[in-house]
mmCIF file of C-alpha atoms in Angstrom:
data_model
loop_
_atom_site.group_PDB
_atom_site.id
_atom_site.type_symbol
_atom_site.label_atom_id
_atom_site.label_comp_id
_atom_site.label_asym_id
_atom_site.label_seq_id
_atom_site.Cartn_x
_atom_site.Cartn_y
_atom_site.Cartn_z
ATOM 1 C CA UNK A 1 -41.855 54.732 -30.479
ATOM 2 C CA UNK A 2 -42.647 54.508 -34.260
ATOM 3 C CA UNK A 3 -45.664 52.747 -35.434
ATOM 4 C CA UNK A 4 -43.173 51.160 -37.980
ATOM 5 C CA UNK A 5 -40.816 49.909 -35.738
ATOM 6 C CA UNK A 6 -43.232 48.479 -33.529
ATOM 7 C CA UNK A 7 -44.780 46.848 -36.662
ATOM 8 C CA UNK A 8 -41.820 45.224 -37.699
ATOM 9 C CA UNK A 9 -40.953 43.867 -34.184
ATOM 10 C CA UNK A 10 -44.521 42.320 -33.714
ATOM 11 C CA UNK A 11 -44.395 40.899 -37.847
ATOM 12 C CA UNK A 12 -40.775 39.647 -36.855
ATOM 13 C CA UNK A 13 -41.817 38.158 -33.533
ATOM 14 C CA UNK A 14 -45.359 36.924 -34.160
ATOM 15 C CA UNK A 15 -46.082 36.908 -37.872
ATOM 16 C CA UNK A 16 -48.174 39.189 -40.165
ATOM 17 C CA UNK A 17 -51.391 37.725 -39.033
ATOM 18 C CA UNK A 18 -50.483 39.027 -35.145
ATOM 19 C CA UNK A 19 -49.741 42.169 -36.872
ATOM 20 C CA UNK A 20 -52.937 41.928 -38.623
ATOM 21 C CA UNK A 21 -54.869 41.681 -35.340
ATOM 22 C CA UNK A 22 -53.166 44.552 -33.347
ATOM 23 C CA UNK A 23 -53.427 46.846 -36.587
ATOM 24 C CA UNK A 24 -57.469 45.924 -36.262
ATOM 25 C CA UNK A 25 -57.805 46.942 -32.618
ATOM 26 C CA UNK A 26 -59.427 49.607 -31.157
ATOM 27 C CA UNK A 27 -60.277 50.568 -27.807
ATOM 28 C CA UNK A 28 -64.230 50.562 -27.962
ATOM 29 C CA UNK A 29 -64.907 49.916 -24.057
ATOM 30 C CA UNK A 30 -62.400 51.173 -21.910
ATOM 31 C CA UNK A 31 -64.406 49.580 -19.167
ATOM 32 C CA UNK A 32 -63.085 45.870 -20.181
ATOM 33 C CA UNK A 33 -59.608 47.581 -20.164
ATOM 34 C CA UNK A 34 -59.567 48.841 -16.843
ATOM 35 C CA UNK A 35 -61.411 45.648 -15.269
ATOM 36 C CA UNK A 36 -58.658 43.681 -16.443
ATOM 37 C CA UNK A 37 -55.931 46.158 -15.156
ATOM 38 C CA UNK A 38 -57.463 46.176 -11.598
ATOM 39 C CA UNK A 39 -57.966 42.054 -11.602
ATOM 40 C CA UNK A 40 -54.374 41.957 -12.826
ATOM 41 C CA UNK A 41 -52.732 44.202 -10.286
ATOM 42 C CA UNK A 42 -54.964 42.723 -7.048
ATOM 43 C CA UNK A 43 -53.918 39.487 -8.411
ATOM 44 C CA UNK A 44 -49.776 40.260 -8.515
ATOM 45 C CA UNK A 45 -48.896 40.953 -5.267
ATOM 46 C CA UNK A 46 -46.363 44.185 -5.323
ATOM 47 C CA UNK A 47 -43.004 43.658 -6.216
ATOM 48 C CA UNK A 48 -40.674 45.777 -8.130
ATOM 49 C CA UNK A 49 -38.721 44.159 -11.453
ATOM 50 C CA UNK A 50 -41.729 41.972 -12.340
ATOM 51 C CA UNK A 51 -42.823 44.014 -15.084
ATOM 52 C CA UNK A 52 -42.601 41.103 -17.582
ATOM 53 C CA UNK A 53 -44.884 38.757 -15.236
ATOM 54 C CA UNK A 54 -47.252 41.739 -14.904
ATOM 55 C CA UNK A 55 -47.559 42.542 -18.511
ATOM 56 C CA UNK A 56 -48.106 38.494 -19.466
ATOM 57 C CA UNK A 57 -51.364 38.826 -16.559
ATOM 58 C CA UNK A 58 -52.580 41.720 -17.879
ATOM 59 C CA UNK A 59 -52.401 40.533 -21.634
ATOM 60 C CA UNK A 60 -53.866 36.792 -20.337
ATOM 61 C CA UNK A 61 -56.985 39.253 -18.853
ATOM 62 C CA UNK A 62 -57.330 41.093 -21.706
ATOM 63 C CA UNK A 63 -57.662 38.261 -24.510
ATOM 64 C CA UNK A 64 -59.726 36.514 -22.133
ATOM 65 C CA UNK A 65 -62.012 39.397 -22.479
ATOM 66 C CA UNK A 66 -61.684 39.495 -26.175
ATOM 67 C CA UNK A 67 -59.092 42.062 -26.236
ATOM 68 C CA UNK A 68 -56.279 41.588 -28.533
ATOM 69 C CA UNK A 69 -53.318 42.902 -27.138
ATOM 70 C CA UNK A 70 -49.308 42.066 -27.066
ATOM 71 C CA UNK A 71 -46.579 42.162 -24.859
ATOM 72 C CA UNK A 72 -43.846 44.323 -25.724
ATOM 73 C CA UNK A 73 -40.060 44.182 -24.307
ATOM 74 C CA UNK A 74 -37.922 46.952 -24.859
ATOM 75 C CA UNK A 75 -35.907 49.949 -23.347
ATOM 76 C CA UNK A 76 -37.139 52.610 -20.936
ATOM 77 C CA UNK A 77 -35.866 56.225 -20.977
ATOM 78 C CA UNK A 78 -36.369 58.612 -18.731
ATOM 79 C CA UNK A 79 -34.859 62.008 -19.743
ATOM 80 C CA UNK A 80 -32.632 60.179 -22.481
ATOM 81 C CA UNK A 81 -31.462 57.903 -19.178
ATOM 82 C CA UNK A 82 -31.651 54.330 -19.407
ATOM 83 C CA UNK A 83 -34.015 53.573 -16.619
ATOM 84 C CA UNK A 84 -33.900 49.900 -18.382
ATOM 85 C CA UNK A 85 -31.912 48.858 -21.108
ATOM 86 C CA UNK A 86 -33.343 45.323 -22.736
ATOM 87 C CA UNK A 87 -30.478 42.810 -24.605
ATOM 88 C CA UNK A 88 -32.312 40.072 -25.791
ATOM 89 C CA UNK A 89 -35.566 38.365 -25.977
ATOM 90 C CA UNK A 90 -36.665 36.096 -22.980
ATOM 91 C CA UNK A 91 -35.953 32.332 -23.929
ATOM 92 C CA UNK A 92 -38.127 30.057 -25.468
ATOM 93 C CA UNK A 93 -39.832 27.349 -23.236
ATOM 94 C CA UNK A 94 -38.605 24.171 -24.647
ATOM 95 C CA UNK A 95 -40.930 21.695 -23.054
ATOM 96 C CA UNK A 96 -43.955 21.859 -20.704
ATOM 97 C CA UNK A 97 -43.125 22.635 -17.239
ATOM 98 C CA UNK A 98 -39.723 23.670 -17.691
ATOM 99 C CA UNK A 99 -38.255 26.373 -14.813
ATOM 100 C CA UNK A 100 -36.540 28.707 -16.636
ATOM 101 C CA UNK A 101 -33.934 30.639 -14.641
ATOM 102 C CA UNK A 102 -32.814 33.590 -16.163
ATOM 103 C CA UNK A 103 -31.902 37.003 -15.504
ATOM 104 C CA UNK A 104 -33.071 39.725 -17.565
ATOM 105 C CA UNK A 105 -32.905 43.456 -17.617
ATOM 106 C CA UNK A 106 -35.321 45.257 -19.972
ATOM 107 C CA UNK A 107 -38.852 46.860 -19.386
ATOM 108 C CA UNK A 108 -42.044 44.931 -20.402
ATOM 109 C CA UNK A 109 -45.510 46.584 -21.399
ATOM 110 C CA UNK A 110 -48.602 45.828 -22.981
ATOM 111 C CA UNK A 111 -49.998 47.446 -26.941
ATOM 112 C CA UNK A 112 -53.421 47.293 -27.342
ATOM 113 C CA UNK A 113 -53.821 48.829 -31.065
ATOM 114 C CA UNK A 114 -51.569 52.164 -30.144
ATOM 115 C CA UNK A 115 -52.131 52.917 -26.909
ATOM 116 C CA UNK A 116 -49.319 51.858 -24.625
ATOM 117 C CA UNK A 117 -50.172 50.577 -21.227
ATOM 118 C CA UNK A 118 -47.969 49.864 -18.601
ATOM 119 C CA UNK A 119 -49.083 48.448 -14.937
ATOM 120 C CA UNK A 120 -45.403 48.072 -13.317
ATOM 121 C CA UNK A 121 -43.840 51.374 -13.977
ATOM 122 C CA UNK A 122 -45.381 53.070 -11.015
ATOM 123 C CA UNK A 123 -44.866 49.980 -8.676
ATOM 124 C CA UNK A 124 -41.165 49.906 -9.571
ATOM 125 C CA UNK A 125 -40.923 53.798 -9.397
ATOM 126 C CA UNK A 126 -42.158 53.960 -5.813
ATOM 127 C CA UNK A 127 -40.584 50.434 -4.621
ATOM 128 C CA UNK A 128 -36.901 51.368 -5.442
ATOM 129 C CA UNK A 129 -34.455 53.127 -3.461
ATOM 130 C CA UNK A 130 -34.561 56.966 -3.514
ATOM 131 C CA UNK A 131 -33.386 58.939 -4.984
ATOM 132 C CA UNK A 132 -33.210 57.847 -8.602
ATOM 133 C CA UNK A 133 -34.012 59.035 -11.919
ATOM 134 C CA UNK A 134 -36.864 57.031 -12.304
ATOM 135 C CA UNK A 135 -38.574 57.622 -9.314
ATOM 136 C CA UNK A 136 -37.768 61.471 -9.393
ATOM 137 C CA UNK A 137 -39.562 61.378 -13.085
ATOM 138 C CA UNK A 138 -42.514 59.677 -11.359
ATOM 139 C CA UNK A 139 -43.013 61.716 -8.569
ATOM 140 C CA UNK A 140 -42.731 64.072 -10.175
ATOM 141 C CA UNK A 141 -45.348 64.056 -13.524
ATOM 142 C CA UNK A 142 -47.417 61.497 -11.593
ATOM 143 C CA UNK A 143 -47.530 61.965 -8.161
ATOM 144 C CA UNK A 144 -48.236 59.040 -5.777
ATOM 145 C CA UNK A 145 -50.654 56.143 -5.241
ATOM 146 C CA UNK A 146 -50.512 55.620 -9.254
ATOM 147 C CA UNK A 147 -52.113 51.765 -10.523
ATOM 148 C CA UNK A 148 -51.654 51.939 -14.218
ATOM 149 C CA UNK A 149 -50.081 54.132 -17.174
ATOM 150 C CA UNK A 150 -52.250 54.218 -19.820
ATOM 151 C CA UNK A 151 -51.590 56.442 -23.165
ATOM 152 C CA UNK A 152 -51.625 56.883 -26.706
ATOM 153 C CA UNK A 153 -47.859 57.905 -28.622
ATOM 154 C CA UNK A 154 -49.115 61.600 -28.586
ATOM 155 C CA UNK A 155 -49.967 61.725 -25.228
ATOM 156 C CA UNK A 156 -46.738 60.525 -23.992
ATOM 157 C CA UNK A 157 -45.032 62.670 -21.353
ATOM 158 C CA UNK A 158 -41.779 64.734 -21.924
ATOM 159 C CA UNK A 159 -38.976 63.087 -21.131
ATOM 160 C CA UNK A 160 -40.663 59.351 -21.121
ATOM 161 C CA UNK A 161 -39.486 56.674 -23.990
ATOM 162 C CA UNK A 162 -40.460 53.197 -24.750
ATOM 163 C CA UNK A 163 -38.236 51.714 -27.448
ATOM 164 C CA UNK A 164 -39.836 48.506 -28.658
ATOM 165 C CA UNK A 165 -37.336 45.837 -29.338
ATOM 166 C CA UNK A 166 -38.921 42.161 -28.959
ATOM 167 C CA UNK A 167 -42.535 41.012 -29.347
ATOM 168 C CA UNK A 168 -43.339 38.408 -26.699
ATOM 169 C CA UNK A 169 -45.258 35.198 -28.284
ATOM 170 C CA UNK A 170 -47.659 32.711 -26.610
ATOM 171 C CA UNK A 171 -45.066 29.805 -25.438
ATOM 172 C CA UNK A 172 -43.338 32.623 -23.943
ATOM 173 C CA UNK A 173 -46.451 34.177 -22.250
ATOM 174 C CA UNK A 174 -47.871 30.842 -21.193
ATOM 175 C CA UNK A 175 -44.243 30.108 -19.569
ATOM 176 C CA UNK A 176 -44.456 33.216 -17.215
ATOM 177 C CA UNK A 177 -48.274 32.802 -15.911
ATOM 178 C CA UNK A 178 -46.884 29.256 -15.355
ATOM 179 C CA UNK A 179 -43.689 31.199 -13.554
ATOM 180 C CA UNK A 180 -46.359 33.290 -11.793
ATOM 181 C CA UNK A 181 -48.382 30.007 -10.656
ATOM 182 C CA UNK A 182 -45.222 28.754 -9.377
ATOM 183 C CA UNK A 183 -44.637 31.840 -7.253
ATOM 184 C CA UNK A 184 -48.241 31.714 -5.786
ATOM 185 C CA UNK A 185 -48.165 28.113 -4.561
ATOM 186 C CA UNK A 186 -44.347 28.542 -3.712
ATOM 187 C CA UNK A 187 -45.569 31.949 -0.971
ATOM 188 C CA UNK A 188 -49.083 30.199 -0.231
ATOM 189 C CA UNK A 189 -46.520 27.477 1.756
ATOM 190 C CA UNK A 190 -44.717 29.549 3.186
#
């Protein structure tokens, strides 16, 4: 992933004065970072495919902790293997409370300045069916009983590639903790 690229997206997507906030962050307590991670994942009960709703949590945590950070859609490789392959931007909420039903196939993760972090890649890897080439790349480099995927671009593993295509923005954010809401009180009945 090129710092340029990913620069453009988020100036595209957000504006040069988002930009201008992720270019000023820095990591300065990790701490704050990993709180968030654990309150987000014991929050989001397990399911694989809901990386997008799991990135939108974690960035909600973060920023409410002071952290600026973005959500980032995009395409996975694993190997030069499409593990997921992302289209198009989600859609635009275009009123308050609006159910969006959509389908959509990319990979979602969270930039805070450039480190990447990502907390539904190993709850996908280990919830799909085996063998694939995901998993196998998990298992792998990472072993089991992984939370969260934390890393900087020069730390990334062999064989591992986000491609950054879409920047998500607030409206869209604020829609999927809504969409998240909805799924709590929607299982809470059950």
């Amino acid at each position: 992933m090129s710092a340029t690229q990913l620069q453009n997206i988020i100036i595209r997507d957000l504006g040069q004065e988002a930009y201008e906030d992720y270019s000023r962050q820095q990591i300065t307590n990790p701490d704050v970072i990993a709180a968030a991670a654990k309150g987000t994942l014991s929050s989001i009960p397990p399911m694989p495919g809901h990386c997008v709703m799991i990135s939108a949590g974690f960035v909600a945590a973060l920023r409410a902790s002071g952290v600026t950070a973005f959500v980032i859609l995009g395409d996975l490789l694993i190997n030069g293997k499409y593990a997921f392959r992302c289209y198009h931007n989600l859609p635009n909420p275009t009123h308050d409370d609006e159910l969006v039903d959509a389908t959509w196939d990319g990979h979602a993760w969270v930039m805070i300045g450039d480190c990447l972090c990502d907390l539904s890649i190993f709850r996908t890897a280990y919830g799909l069916a085996q063998p694939n080439h995901l998993s196998s790349y998990i298992l792998e480099h990472f072993g089991t009983g992984k939370g969260a995927f934390m890393c900087y671009p020069h730390q990334m593993p062999v064989g591992m590639e986000f491609v950054p295509k879409f920047a998500l923005n607030d409206d869209q954010i604020y829609g999927l903790l809504e969409g998240l809401s909805h799924q709590a009180r929607a299982q809470r009945q059950q």
